Tab-separated table of C-alpha atoms in Angstrom:
chain	number	residue	atom	x	y	z
O	1359	MET	CA	-29.488	-53.012	-77.936
O	1360	ASP	CA	-30.390	-54.366	-81.761
O	1361	ILE	CA	-31.479	-51.226	-83.631
O	1362	GLN	CA	-31.497	-52.840	-87.022
O	1363	LYS	CA	-34.478	-54.647	-85.654
O	1364	ILE	CA	-35.394	-51.566	-83.343
O	1365	ILE	CA	-35.551	-49.670	-87.127
O	1366	THR	CA	-37.072	-53.432	-89.276
O	1367	THR	CA	-39.984	-53.703	-86.202
O	1368	LYS	CA	-41.043	-50.150	-86.605
O	1369	LEU	CA	-41.100	-49.677	-90.404
O	1370	LYS	CA	-43.079	-52.580	-90.791
O	1371	GLN	CA	-45.736	-51.859	-87.709
O	1372	THR	CA	-46.350	-48.187	-89.793
O	1373	PHE	CA	-45.301	-48.944	-93.431
O	1374	SER	CA	-46.400	-52.539	-93.879
O	1375	PRO	CA	-44.091	-52.576	-96.240
O	1376	SER	CA	-43.840	-55.050	-99.704
O	1377	PHE	CA	-40.841	-54.835	-99.054
O	1378	ILE	CA	-38.192	-53.537	-96.348
O	1379	GLU	CA	-34.391	-54.322	-95.991
O	1380	VAL	CA	-32.270	-52.472	-93.049
O	1381	ILE	CA	-28.317	-53.274	-93.280
O	1382	ASP	CA	-26.004	-52.476	-90.777
O	1383	GLU	CA	-23.349	-50.195	-92.800
O	1384	SER	CA	-21.449	-49.245	-89.162
O	1385	ASN	CA	-18.256	-51.369	-90.366
O	1386	ASN	CA	-17.530	-49.505	-93.608
O	1387	HIS	CA	-17.719	-46.254	-91.381
O	1388	ASN	CA	-14.755	-44.252	-89.266
O	1389	VAL	CA	-16.204	-45.293	-86.201
O	1390	PRO	CA	-15.432	-48.107	-83.402
O	1391	LYS	CA	-16.448	-51.733	-84.059
O	1392	GLY	CA	-20.147	-52.309	-83.072
O	1393	SER	CA	-21.416	-49.045	-82.983
O	1394	GLN	CA	-24.245	-49.714	-85.619
O	1395	SER	CA	-24.355	-45.952	-86.473
O	1396	HIS	CA	-24.412	-46.490	-89.815
O	1397	PHE	CA	-27.884	-48.256	-92.470
O	1398	ARG	CA	-29.082	-47.690	-95.340
O	1399	VAL	CA	-33.393	-48.579	-95.840
O	1400	THR	CA	-34.860	-49.719	-98.656
O	1401	LEU	CA	-38.147	-49.382	-97.588
O	1402	VAL	CA	-41.675	-50.609	-100.311
O	1403	THR	CA	-45.037	-48.990	-99.664
O	1404	ASP	CA	-47.647	-47.907	-100.726
O	1405	ALA	CA	-48.068	-46.339	-98.252
O	1406	PHE	CA	-45.933	-43.435	-99.730
O	1407	THR	CA	-48.729	-43.019	-102.957
O	1408	GLY	CA	-48.674	-39.333	-103.990
O	1409	LYS	CA	-45.554	-38.482	-101.067
O	1410	PRO	CA	-42.818	-36.510	-102.800
O	1411	LEU	CA	-39.553	-37.912	-101.427
O	1412	ILE	CA	-38.930	-35.155	-98.874
O	1413	GLN	CA	-42.417	-35.807	-97.263
O	1414	ARG	CA	-41.686	-39.633	-97.016
O	1415	HIS	CA	-37.983	-39.285	-95.772
O	1416	ARG	CA	-39.622	-36.720	-93.280
O	1417	TRP	CA	-42.205	-39.523	-92.075
O	1418	VAL	CA	-39.374	-41.934	-91.507
O	1419	ASN	CA	-36.964	-39.076	-89.516
O	1420	THR	CA	-40.346	-38.737	-86.871
O	1421	LEU	CA	-40.354	-42.322	-86.299
O	1422	LEU	CA	-36.814	-43.015	-85.855
O	1423	LYS	CA	-36.304	-40.331	-84.122
O	1424	THR	CA	-35.176	-41.319	-80.573
O	1425	GLU	CA	-32.684	-43.756	-82.609
O	1426	LEU	CA	-31.480	-41.163	-84.641
O	1427	ALA	CA	-31.016	-39.200	-81.774
O	1428	GLU	CA	-29.358	-41.915	-79.805
O	1429	SER	CA	-27.391	-43.756	-82.171
O	1430	ILE	CA	-28.405	-43.652	-85.451
O	1431	HIS	CA	-25.376	-41.179	-87.159
O	1432	ALA	CA	-26.040	-42.322	-90.890
O	1433	LEU	CA	-29.688	-42.724	-92.262
O	1434	THR	CA	-29.473	-43.739	-96.225
O	1435	LEU	CA	-32.953	-43.918	-97.113
O	1436	HIS	CA	-34.255	-45.710	-100.610
O	1437	THR	CA	-38.355	-45.291	-100.482
O	1438	PHE	CA	-40.668	-46.445	-102.958
O	1439	THR	CA	-44.027	-47.313	-104.179
O	1440	SER	CA	-44.787	-50.689	-105.528
O	1441	ASP	CA	-44.793	-49.029	-108.700
O	1442	GLU	CA	-41.766	-47.144	-108.440
O	1443	TRP	CA	-39.852	-50.185	-107.268
O	1444	MET	CA	-40.963	-52.584	-110.077
O	1445	HIS	CA	-40.353	-49.584	-112.369
O	1446	LYS	CA	-36.720	-49.796	-110.398
O	1447	GLY	CA	-36.094	-52.844	-111.391
O	1448	GLU	CA	-35.786	-53.711	-108.455
O	1449	LYS	CA	-32.225	-52.583	-107.377
O	1450	VAL	CA	-30.268	-49.217	-105.534
O	1451	LYS	CA	-27.379	-48.078	-105.492
O	1452	THR	CA	-24.667	-48.754	-102.867
O	1453	SER	CA	-23.747	-45.878	-99.573
O	1454	PRO	CA	-21.060	-44.370	-100.240
O	1455	PRO	CA	-16.981	-44.366	-98.844
O	1456	CYS	CA	-16.479	-42.740	-95.725
O	1457	GLN	CA	-14.586	-39.754	-96.027
O	1458	GLY	CA	-13.237	-40.230	-92.223
O	1459	GLY	CA	-14.592	-37.145	-91.283
O	1460	GLY	CA	-15.324	-38.790	-87.855
O	1461	LYS	CA	-18.905	-36.417	-86.147
Q	1444	MET	CA	-26.195	-12.373	-84.745
Q	1445	ASP	CA	-27.780	-15.612	-83.255
Q	1446	VAL	CA	-26.494	-19.081	-84.547
Q	1447	MET	CA	-29.982	-19.390	-86.730
Q	1448	GLU	CA	-30.630	-15.578	-88.161
Q	1449	ARG	CA	-26.685	-16.518	-89.495
Q	1450	ILE	CA	-28.373	-20.170	-90.499
Q	1451	ASP	CA	-31.517	-17.877	-91.757
Q	1452	GLN	CA	-29.183	-15.398	-94.166
Q	1453	GLN	CA	-27.305	-18.682	-95.707
Q	1454	VAL	CA	-30.585	-19.997	-97.373
Q	1455	LYS	CA	-32.495	-16.528	-97.713
Q	1456	ASN	CA	-29.140	-15.042	-99.573
Q	1457	ASN	CA	-28.519	-18.360	-101.763
Q	1458	PRO	CA	-30.335	-19.656	-104.176
Q	1459	VAL	CA	-28.679	-23.259	-104.175
Q	1460	VAL	CA	-27.074	-24.301	-100.032
Q	1461	ILE	CA	-25.384	-27.039	-99.609
Q	1462	PHE	CA	-24.761	-27.760	-95.482
Q	1463	MET	CA	-22.186	-30.113	-95.341
Q	1464	LYS	CA	-18.942	-31.942	-93.722
Q	1465	GLY	CA	-16.322	-30.325	-95.762
Q	1466	SER	CA	-16.065	-28.498	-98.438
Q	1467	PRO	CA	-17.302	-29.966	-102.710
Q	1468	GLN	CA	-13.087	-30.053	-103.331
Q	1469	MET	CA	-12.774	-32.341	-99.977
Q	1470	PRO	CA	-15.532	-33.252	-98.350
Q	1471	GLN	CA	-15.182	-35.199	-95.215
Q	1472	CYS	CA	-17.869	-37.827	-95.696
Q	1473	GLY	CA	-19.283	-39.618	-97.955
Q	1474	PHE	CA	-22.721	-38.632	-98.422
Q	1475	SER	CA	-21.939	-35.059	-98.315
Q	1476	MET	CA	-19.295	-35.419	-100.871
Q	1477	ARG	CA	-21.574	-37.238	-103.477
Q	1478	ALA	CA	-24.334	-34.654	-102.676
Q	1479	ALA	CA	-21.616	-31.978	-103.591
Q	1480	GLN	CA	-20.548	-33.483	-106.897
Q	1481	ALA	CA	-24.654	-34.063	-108.196
Q	1482	LEU	CA	-24.770	-29.838	-107.057
Q	1483	GLN	CA	-21.369	-29.450	-109.735
Q	1484	ALA	CA	-22.763	-31.751	-111.871
Q	1485	THR	CA	-25.751	-29.434	-112.172
Q	1486	GLY	CA	-23.653	-26.670	-113.749
Q	1487	VAL	CA	-24.764	-23.731	-111.627
Q	1488	GLU	CA	-22.889	-21.685	-109.045
Q	1489	PHE	CA	-23.773	-22.690	-105.768
Q	1490	ALA	CA	-22.837	-21.622	-101.703
Q	1491	TYR	CA	-21.240	-24.478	-99.571
Q	1492	VAL	CA	-21.646	-24.099	-95.350
Q	1493	ASN	CA	-18.640	-26.560	-94.433
Q	1494	VAL	CA	-20.451	-27.583	-90.537
Q	1495	LEU	CA	-17.448	-28.952	-89.739
Q	1496	THR	CA	-15.979	-25.581	-89.109
Q	1497	ASP	CA	-18.596	-23.743	-87.361
Q	1498	PRO	CA	-20.129	-26.029	-84.339
Q	1499	GLU	CA	-22.384	-23.972	-84.001
Q	1500	ILE	CA	-24.573	-24.734	-87.200
Q	1501	PHE	CA	-23.572	-28.716	-86.340
Q	1502	GLU	CA	-24.900	-28.686	-83.547
Q	1503	ASN	CA	-28.473	-26.354	-84.315
Q	1504	LEU	CA	-29.249	-26.800	-88.652
Q	1505	PRO	CA	-31.387	-30.065	-87.605
Q	1506	ARG	CA	-33.626	-28.275	-85.669
Q	1507	TYR	CA	-33.718	-24.905	-88.360
Q	1508	ALA	CA	-35.724	-27.004	-90.967
Q	1509	ASP	CA	-36.203	-30.240	-88.954
Q	1510	TRP	CA	-34.056	-32.647	-90.592
Q	1511	PRO	CA	-31.978	-34.441	-88.944
Q	1512	THR	CA	-28.461	-35.163	-91.041
Q	1513	PHE	CA	-26.152	-34.322	-93.249
Q	1514	PRO	CA	-25.740	-32.762	-95.967
Q	1515	GLN	CA	-28.297	-30.402	-96.133
Q	1516	ILE	CA	-29.620	-28.961	-99.857
Q	1517	TYR	CA	-31.581	-25.494	-99.798
Q	1518	ILE	CA	-33.026	-24.411	-103.296
Q	1519	ASN	CA	-34.471	-21.120	-103.524
Q	1520	HIS	CA	-34.860	-21.283	-99.310
Q	1521	GLU	CA	-36.754	-24.408	-98.737
Q	1522	LEU	CA	-34.849	-27.144	-97.464
Q	1523	ILE	CA	-34.870	-29.857	-100.738
Q	1524	GLY	CA	-33.849	-33.077	-98.353
Q	1525	GLY	CA	-29.834	-34.495	-98.146
Q	1526	CYS	CA	-27.676	-36.806	-100.448
Q	1527	ASP	CA	-30.296	-39.280	-100.866
Q	1528	ILE	CA	-33.101	-37.253	-102.910
Q	1529	THR	CA	-30.788	-35.074	-103.907
Q	1530	LEU	CA	-28.987	-38.168	-106.195
Q	1531	GLU	CA	-32.352	-39.214	-107.393
Q	1532	MET	CA	-33.594	-36.048	-108.101
Q	1533	TYR	CA	-30.966	-35.225	-110.370
Q	1534	GLN	CA	-30.982	-38.415	-112.191
Q	1535	SER	CA	-34.724	-37.305	-112.944
Q	1536	GLY	CA	-33.444	-35.038	-114.048
Q	1537	GLU	CA	-35.330	-32.353	-111.559
Q	1538	LEU	CA	-32.552	-30.920	-109.859
Q	1539	THR	CA	-30.397	-29.254	-112.439
Q	1540	LYS	CA	-34.311	-27.818	-112.780
Q	1541	MET	CA	-34.735	-26.678	-109.820
Q	1542	CYS	CA	-31.024	-25.114	-109.592
Q	1543	GLN	CA	-31.826	-23.070	-112.469
Q	1544	GLU	CA	-34.448	-21.833	-111.789
Q	1545	ALA	CA	-33.120	-20.425	-108.695
Q	1546	THR	CA	-30.208	-19.388	-109.790
Q	1547	ALA	CA	-32.555	-17.101	-113.291
Q	1548	THR	CA	-34.564	-15.285	-110.518
Q	1549	ALA	CA	-32.311	-14.878	-108.399
């Protein structure tokens, strides 16, 4: 099962994003090889207009509820409207390195 | 006391509290580390709960506020989000403002 593909498909279907990037960062973490456990998502859609960050994140978390319960261990979310994305200069910070916690 | 009450007490008794993996001094996860650093940078005093040393809280916190991941940051008895939101709010200055207000009225 390709989790990266599932995330991308689900988010595309719901948000019709003007930009989407889903990166599998599992290899940077303290997990077995091929884990598909750590992901970073950048999602740009005007569906987020007027919505506070917590609502945007809750929305994505709800869509990916099954994946979060079964396979995703960490999900970094960068959520923008097209306007915010333009002002941001279309760049996001990288995820932090693992500190070894395992669980 | 049941675990939901224990979580509730932490949230209600502390104007700013982070549920994290490890401690701010010795974080066990990069996301917890970054969120705790942002809180430290606000200069306000905050409480923390190490979810790795409390399996019951670790298991049940996600359903407390219907939020699936760690860390979780609560200001003024309300979930503000996880690591990403905390960092973005710190960068915009909102986090410092909220923390200062929460600790001032506490």
